[in-house]
Short mmCIF file of C-alpha atoms (C1' of nucleotides) in Angstrom, two decimals:
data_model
loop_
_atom_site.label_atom_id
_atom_site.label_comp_id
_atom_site.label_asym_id
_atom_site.label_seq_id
_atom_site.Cartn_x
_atom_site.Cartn_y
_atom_site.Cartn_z
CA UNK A 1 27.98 -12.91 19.98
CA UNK A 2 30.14 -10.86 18.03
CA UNK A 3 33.47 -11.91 18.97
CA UNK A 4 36.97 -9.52 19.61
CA UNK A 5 38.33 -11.42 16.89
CA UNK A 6 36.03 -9.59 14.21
CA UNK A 7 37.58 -6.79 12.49
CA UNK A 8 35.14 -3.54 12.76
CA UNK A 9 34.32 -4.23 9.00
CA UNK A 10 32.71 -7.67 9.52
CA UNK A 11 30.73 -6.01 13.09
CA UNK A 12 29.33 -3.86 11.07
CA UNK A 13 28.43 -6.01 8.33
CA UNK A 14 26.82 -8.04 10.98
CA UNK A 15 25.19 -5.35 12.80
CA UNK A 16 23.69 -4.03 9.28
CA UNK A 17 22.41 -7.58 8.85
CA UNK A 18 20.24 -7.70 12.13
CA UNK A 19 19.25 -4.29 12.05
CA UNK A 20 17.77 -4.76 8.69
CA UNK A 21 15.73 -7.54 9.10
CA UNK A 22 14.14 -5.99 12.62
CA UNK A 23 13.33 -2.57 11.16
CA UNK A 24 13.59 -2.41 7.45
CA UNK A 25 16.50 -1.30 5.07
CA UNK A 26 15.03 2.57 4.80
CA UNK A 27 14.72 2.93 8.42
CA UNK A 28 18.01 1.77 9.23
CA UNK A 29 20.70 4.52 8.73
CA UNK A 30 24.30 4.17 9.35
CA UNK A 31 24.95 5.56 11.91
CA UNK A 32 22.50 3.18 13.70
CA UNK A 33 24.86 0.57 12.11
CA UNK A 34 28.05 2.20 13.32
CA UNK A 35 26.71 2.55 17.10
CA UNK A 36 25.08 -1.09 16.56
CA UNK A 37 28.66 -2.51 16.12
CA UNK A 38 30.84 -0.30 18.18
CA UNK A 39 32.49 0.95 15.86
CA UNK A 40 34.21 4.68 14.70
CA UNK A 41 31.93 6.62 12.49
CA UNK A 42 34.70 7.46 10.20
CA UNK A 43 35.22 3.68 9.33
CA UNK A 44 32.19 4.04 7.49
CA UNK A 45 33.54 5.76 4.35
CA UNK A 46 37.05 4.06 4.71
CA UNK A 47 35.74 0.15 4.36
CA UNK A 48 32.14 1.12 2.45
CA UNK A 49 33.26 3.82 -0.22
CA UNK A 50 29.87 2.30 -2.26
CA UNK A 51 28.50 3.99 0.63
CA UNK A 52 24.99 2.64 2.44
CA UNK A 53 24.27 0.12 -0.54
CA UNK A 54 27.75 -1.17 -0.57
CA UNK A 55 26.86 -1.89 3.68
CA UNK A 56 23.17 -3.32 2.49
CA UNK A 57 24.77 -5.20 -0.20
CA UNK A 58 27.41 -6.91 2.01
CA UNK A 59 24.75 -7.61 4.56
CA UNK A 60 22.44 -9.64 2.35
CA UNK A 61 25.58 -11.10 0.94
CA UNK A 62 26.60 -12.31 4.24
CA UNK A 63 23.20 -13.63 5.15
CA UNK A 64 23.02 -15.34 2.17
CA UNK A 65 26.13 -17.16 2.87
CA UNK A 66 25.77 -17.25 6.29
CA UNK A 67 22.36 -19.25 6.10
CA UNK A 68 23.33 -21.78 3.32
CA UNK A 69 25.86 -23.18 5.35
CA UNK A 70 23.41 -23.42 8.37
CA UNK A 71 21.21 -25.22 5.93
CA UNK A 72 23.60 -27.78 5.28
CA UNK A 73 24.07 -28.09 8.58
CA UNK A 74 20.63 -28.91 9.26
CA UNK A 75 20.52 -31.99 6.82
CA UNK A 76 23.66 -33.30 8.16
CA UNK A 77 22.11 -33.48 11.59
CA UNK A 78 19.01 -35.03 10.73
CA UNK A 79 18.71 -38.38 12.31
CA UNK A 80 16.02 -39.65 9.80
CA UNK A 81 16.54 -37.74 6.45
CA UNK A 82 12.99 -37.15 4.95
CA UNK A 83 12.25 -34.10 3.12
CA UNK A 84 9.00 -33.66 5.52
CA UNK A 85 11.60 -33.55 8.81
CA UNK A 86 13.67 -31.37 7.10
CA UNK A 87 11.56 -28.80 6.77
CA UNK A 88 9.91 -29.27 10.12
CA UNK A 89 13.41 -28.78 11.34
CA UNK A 90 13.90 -25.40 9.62
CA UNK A 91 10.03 -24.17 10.79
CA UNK A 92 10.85 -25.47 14.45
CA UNK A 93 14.39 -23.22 14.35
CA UNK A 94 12.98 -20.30 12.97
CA UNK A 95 9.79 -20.77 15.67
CA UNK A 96 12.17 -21.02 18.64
CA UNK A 97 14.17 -17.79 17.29
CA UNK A 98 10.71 -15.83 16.76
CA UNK A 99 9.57 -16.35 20.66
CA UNK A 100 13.25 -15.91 21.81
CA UNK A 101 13.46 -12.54 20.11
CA UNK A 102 9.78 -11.43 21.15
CA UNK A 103 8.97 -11.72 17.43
CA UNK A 104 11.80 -8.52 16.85
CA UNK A 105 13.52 -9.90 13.32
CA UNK A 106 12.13 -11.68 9.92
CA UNK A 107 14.59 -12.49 7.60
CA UNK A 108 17.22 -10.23 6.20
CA UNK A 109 17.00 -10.68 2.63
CA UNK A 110 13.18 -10.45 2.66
CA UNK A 111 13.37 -7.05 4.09
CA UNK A 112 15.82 -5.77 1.62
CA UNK A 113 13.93 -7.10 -1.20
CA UNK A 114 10.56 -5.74 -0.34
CA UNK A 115 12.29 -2.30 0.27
CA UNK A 116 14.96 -1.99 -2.40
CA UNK A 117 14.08 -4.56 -4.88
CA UNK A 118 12.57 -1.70 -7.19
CA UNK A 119 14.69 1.42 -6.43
CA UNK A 120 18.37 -0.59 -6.24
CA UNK A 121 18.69 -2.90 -9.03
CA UNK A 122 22.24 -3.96 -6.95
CA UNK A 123 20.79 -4.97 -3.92
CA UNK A 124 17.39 -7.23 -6.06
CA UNK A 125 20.40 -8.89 -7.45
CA UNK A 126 22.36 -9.62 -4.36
CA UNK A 127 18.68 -10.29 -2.51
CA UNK A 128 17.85 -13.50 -6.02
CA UNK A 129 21.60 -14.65 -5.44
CA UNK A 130 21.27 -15.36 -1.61
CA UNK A 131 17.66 -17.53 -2.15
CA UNK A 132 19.92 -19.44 -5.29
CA UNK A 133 22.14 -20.02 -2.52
CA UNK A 134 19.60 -21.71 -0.48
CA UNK A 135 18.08 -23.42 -3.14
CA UNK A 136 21.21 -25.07 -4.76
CA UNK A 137 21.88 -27.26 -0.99
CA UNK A 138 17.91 -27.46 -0.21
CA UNK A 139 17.72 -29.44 -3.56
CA UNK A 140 20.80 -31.47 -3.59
CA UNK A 141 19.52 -32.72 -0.02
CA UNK A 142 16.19 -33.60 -1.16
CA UNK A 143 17.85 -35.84 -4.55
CA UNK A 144 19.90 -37.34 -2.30
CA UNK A 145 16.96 -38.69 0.34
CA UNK A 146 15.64 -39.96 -2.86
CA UNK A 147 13.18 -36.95 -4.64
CA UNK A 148 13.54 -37.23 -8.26
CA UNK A 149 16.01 -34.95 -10.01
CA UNK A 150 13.31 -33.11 -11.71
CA UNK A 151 11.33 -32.14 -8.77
CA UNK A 152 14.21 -31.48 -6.57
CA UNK A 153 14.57 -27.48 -7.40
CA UNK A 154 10.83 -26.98 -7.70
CA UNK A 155 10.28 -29.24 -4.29
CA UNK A 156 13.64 -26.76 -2.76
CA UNK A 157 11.50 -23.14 -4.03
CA UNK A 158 8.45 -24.83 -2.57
CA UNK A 159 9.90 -25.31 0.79
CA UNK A 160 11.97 -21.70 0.83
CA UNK A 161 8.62 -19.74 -0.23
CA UNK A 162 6.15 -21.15 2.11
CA UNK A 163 8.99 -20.81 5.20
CA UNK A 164 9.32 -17.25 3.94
CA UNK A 165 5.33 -16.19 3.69
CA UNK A 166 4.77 -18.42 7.16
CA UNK A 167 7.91 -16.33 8.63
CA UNK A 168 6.31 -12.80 7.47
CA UNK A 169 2.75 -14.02 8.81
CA UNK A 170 4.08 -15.16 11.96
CA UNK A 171 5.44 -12.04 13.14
CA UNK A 172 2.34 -9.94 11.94
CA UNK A 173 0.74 -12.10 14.36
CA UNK A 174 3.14 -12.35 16.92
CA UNK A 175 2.35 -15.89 16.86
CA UNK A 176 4.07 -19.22 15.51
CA UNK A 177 1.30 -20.71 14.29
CA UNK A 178 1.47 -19.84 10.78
CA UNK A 179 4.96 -21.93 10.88
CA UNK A 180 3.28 -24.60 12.82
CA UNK A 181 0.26 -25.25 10.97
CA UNK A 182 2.35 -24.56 7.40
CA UNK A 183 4.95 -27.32 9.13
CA UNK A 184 2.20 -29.79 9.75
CA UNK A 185 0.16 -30.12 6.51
CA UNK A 186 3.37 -29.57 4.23
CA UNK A 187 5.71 -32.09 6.37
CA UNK A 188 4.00 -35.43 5.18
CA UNK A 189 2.87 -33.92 1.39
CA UNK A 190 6.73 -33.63 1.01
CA UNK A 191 7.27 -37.03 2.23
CA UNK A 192 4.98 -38.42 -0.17
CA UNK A 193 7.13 -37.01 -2.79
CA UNK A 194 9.90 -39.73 -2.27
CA UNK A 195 8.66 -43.21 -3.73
CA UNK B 1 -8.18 3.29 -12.23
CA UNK B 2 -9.08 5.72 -9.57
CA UNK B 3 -12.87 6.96 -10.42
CA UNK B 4 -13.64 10.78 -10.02
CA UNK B 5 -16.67 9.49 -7.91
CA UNK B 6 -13.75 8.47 -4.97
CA UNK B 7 -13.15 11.57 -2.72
CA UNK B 8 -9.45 12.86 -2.20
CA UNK B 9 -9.67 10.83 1.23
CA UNK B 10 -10.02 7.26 -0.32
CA UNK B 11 -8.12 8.14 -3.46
CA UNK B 12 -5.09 8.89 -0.89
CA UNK B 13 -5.91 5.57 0.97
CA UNK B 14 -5.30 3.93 -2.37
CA UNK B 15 -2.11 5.48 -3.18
CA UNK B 16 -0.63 4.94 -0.29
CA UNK B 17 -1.56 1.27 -0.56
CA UNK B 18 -0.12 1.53 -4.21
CA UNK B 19 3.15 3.45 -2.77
CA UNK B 20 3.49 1.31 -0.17
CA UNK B 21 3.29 -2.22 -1.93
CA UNK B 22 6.33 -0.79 -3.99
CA UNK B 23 8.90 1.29 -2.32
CA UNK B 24 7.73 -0.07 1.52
CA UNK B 25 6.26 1.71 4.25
CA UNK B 26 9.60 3.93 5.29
CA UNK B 27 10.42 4.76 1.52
CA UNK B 28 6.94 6.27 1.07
CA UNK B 29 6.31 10.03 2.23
CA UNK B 30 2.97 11.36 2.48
CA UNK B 31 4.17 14.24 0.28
CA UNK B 32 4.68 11.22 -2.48
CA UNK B 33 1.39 9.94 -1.59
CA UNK B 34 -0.46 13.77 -1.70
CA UNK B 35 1.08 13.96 -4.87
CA UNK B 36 -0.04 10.59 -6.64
CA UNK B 37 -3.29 10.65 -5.59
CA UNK B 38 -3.51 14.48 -7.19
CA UNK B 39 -4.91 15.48 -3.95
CA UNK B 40 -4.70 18.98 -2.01
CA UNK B 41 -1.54 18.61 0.56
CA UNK B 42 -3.74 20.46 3.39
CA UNK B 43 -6.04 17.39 3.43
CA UNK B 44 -3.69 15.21 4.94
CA UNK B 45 -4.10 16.83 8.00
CA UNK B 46 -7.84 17.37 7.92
CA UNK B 47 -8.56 13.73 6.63
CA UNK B 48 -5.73 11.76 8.86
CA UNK B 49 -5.33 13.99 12.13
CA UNK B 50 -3.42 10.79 13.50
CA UNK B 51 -0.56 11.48 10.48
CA UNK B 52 1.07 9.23 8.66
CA UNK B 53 0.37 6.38 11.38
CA UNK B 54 -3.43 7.04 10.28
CA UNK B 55 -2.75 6.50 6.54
CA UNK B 56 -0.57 3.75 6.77
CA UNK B 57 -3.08 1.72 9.15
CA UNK B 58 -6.09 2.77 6.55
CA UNK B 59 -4.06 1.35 3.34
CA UNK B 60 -3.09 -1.89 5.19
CA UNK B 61 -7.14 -2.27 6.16
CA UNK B 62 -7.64 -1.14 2.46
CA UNK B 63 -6.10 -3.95 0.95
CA UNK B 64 -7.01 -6.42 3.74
CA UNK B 65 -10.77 -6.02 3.00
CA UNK B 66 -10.30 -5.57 -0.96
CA UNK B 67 -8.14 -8.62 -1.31
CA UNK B 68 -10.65 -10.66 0.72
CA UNK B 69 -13.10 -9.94 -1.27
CA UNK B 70 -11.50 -10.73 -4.42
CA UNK B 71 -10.37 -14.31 -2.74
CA UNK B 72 -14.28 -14.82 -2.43
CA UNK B 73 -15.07 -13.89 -6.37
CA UNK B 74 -11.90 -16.50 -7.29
CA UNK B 75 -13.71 -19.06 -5.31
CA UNK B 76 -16.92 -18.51 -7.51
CA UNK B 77 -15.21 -18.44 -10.43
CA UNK B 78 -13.37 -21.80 -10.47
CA UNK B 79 -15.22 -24.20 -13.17
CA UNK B 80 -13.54 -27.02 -11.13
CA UNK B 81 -13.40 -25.90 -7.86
CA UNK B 82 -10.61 -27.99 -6.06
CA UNK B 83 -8.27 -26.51 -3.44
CA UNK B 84 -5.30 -27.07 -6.02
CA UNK B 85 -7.07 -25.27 -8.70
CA UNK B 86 -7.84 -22.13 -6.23
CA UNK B 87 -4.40 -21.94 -5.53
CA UNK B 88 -3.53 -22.21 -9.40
CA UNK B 89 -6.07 -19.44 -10.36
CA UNK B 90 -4.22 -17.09 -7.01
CA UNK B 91 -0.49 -17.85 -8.04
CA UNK B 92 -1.81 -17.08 -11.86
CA UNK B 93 -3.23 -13.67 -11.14
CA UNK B 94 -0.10 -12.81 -9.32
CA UNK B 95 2.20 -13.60 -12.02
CA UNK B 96 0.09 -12.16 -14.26
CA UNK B 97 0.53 -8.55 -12.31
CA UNK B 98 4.10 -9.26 -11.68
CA UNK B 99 4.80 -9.71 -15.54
CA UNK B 100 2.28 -6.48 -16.36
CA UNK B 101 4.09 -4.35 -14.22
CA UNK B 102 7.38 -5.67 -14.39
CA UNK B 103 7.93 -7.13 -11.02
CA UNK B 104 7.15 -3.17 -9.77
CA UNK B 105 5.35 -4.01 -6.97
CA UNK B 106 4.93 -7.07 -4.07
CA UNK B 107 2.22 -7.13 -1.28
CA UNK B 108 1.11 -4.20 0.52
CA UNK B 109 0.81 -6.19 3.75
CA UNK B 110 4.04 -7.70 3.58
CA UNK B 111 6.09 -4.81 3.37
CA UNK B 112 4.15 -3.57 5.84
CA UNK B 113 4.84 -6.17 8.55
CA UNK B 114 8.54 -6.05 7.34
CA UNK B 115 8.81 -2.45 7.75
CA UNK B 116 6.53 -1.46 10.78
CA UNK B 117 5.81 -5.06 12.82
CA UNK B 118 8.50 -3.83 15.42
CA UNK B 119 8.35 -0.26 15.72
CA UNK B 120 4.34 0.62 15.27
CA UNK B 121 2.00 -2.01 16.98
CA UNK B 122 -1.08 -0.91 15.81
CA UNK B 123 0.35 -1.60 12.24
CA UNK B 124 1.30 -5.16 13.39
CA UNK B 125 -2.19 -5.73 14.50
CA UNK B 126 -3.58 -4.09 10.74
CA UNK B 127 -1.49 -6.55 8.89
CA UNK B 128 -2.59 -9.26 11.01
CA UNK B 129 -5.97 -8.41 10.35
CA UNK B 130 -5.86 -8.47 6.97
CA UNK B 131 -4.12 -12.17 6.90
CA UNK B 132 -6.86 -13.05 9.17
CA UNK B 133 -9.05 -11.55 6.53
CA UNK B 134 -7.78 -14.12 4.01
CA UNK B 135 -7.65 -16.78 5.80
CA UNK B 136 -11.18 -17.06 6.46
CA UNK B 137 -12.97 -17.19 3.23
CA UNK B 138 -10.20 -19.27 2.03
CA UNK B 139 -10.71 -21.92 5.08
CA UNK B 140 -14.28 -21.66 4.17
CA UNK B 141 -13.89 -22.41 0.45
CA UNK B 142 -11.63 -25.39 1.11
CA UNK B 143 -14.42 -26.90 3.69
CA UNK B 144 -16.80 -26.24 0.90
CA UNK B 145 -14.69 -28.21 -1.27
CA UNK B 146 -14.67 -31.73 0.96
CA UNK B 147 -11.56 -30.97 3.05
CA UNK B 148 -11.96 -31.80 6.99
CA UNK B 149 -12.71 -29.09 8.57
CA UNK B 150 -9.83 -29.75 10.90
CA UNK B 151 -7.57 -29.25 8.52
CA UNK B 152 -9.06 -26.58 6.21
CA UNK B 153 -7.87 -23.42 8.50
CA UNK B 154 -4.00 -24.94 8.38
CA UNK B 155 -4.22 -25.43 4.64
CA UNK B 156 -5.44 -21.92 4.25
CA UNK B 157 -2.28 -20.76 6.30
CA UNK B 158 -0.39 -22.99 4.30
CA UNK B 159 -1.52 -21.70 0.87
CA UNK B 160 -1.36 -18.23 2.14
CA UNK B 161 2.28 -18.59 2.96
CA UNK B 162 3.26 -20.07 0.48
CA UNK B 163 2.01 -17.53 -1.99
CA UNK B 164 3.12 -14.45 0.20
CA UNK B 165 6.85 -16.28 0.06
CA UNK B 166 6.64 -17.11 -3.42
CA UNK B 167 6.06 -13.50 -4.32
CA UNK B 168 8.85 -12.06 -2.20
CA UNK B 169 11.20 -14.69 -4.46
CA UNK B 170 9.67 -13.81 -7.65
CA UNK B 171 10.26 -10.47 -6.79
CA UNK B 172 13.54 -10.53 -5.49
CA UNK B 173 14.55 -12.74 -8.95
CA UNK B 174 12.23 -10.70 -11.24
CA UNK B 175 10.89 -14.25 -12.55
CA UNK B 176 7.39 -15.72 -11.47
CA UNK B 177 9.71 -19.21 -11.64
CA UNK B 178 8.89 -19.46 -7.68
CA UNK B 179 5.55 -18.78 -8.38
CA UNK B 180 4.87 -21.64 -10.71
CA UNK B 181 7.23 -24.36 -9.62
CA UNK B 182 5.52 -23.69 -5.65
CA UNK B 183 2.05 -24.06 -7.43
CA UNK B 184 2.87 -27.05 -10.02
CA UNK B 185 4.09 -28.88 -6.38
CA UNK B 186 2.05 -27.85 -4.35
CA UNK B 187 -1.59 -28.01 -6.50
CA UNK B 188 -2.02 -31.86 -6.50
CA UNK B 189 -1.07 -31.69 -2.59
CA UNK B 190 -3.35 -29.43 -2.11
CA UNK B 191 -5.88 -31.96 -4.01
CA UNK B 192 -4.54 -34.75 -2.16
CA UNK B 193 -6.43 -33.30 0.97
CA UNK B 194 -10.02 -33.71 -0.15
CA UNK B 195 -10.55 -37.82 0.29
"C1'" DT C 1 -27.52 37.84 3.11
"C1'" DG C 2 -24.70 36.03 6.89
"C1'" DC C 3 -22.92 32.56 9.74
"C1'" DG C 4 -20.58 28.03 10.49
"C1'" DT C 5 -18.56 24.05 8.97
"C1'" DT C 6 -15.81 21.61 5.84
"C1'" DC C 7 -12.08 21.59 2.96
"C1'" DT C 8 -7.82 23.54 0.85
"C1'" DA C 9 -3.41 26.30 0.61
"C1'" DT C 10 1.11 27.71 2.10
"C1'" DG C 11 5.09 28.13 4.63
"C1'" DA C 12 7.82 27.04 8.39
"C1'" DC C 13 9.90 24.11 12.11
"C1'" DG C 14 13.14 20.75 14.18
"C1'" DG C 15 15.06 16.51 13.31
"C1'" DC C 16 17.08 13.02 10.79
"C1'" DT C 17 19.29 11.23 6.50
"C1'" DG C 18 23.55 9.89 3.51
"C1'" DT C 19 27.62 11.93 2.13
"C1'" DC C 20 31.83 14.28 2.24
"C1'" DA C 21 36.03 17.37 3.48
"C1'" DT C 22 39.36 17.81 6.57
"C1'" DG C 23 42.52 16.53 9.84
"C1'" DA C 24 44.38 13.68 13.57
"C1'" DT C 25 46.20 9.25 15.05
"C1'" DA C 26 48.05 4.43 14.74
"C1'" DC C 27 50.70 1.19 12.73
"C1'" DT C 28 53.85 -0.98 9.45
"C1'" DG C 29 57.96 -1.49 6.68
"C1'" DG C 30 62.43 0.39 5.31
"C1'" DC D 1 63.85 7.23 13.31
"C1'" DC D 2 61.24 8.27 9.45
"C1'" DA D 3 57.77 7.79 5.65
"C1'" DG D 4 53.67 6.11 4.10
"C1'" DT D 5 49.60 3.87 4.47
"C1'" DA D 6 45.61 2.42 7.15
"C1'" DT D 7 42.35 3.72 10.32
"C1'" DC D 8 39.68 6.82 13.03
"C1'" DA D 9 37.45 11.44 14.47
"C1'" DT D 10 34.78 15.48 13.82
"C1'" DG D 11 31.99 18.73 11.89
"C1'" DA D 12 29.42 20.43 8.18
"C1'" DC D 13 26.52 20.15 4.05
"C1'" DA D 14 22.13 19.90 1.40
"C1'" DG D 15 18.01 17.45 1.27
"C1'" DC D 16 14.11 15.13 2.81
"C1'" DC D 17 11.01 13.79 6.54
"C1'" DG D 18 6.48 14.22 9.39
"C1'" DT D 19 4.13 17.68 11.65
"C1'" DC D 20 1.94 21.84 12.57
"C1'" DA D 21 0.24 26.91 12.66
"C1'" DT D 22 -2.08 29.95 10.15
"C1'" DA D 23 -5.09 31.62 6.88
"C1'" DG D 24 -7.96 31.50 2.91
"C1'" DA D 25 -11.74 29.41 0.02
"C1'" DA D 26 -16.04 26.79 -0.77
"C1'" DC D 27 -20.22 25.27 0.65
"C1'" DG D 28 -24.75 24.36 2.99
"C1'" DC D 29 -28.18 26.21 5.80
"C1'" DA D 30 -31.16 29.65 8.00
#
DNA sequence: TGCGTTCTATGACGGCTGTCATGATACTGG
DNA sequence: CCAGTATCATGACAGCCGTCATAGAACGCA
């Protein structure tokens, strides 16, 4: 996965990013992050002088950005563009990844907000600018497959929160039905919301 | 808040549920919990011989059990009771308590799962309890309300995750805006289910 | 009164945390 | 070749963590 092409900064950006959302910001430490990526212990200080937040930071920074392209990926690929199969498409990815894994990962930014959003003002921030940046191409999709402007954003929030709360139920379970079940009944209601 | 008629032991439960919901499970030590539940430090080992595990699991039941019952009295208190105006009255009360304590604060359960899922099982299996928990009564007030019964256990999920996700974001952006834009969308839906 | 159980108090232990000081090495440009 | 910067290596620091051993206090009961 991680190519030889990747500088040691980026690996352990990475690395920070996946450790994060399997175990929590607090109970990741860096030199979990450092052995995660392969790389020297002293890099740490030399590319992260902000220290662990500057490394949490970057992380949900990269996730953020990482994920909004995939996003936009997914509604270029759709072969019938409906708000309804959109989503499905996004609960059926994030379903396959939860059994491939053995449930071991939620999302990144989710983890960092529920355990810095009070004590790290820095990180809350980076955490509301990578769900903008999922927002901003979940709503442009839906206006153009034909949702009215001023549902679009609401319609985008809608779609982001209940993937979120069915990702976090899902893995208490240990069981995709929470996606499944959260796919089925919301799939047509969003259809419905194109005339 | 905390009554002088609760003992030190359920007084600690509390706090730690209190702790928990706002720092996360790895950020909380049982010295901070001792402390803000003004109770003896040698108790922790006569009341929780199984540690911190113990305390954790107790505070994730805790919640499970209080918010279930607090789902139920919601239920009897709608004037109108439609599925979209139980959802209203649920994404309400949490904005409400997001504003009050300014955004201090998310779900117990859900930083529990994100913190714990991987690394303590029989945490997992408390948090998936308690969704269970809420589930139920919910399914049961949406039956009671005309919806199918097929459907009335998905749309439970579905309003379940939806709120849990919406918090996270409301959180994360210290504005309920996720919170009421998910429940102005997803309300009439919700209403659209009961024929 | 005296015994036994329940609860509280205190201090210590090893282990892990993030951070930093210090120094060695690699590499690049003149 | 040499100088200077970028990168890496190592060890130490203070602080917090969960846990536990030990002992004292409070209380009910006979």
């Amino acid at each position: 996965m991680a190519k030889r092409e990747r500088g040691p900064r980026e690996r352990m950006v990475m690395s920070a990013a996946e450790l994060i959302r399997r175990d929590g910001v607090s109970a990741t430490g860096v030199r979990d992050v450092v052995e995660h990526a392969g790389a020297p212990r002293g890099s740490v200080q030399h590319y992260f002088p902000g220290g662990k937040v500057q490394l949490v930071n970057e992380a949900v920074a990269w996730v953020g950005s990482y994920t909004a392209r995939r996003i936009v990926r997914y509604v270029e690929a759709l072969e019938r563009p409906t708000p309804g199969a959109l989503f499905t498409e996004m609960t059926d990815k994030w379903a396959a990844e939860l059994t491939a894994t053995g449930f071991a990962g939620g999302c990144t930014i989710a983890a960092a907000t529920v355990d810095w959003a009070d004590s790290t003002e820095s990180t809350r921030t980076a955490a509301a600018a990578a769900f903008a940046a999922w927002t901003r191409p979940l709503a442009d999709a839906l206006t153009g497959m034909g949702v009215p402007e001023t549902r679009s954003e609401d319609l985008a929030t809608l779609m982001l929160s209940t993937l979120e709360g069915a990702l976090l139920i899902a893995r208490a379970e240990r069981d995709v039905r929470a996606l499944t079940s959260a796919a089925r009944e919301l799939a047509p209601m969003l259809d419905g919301a194109v005339p």
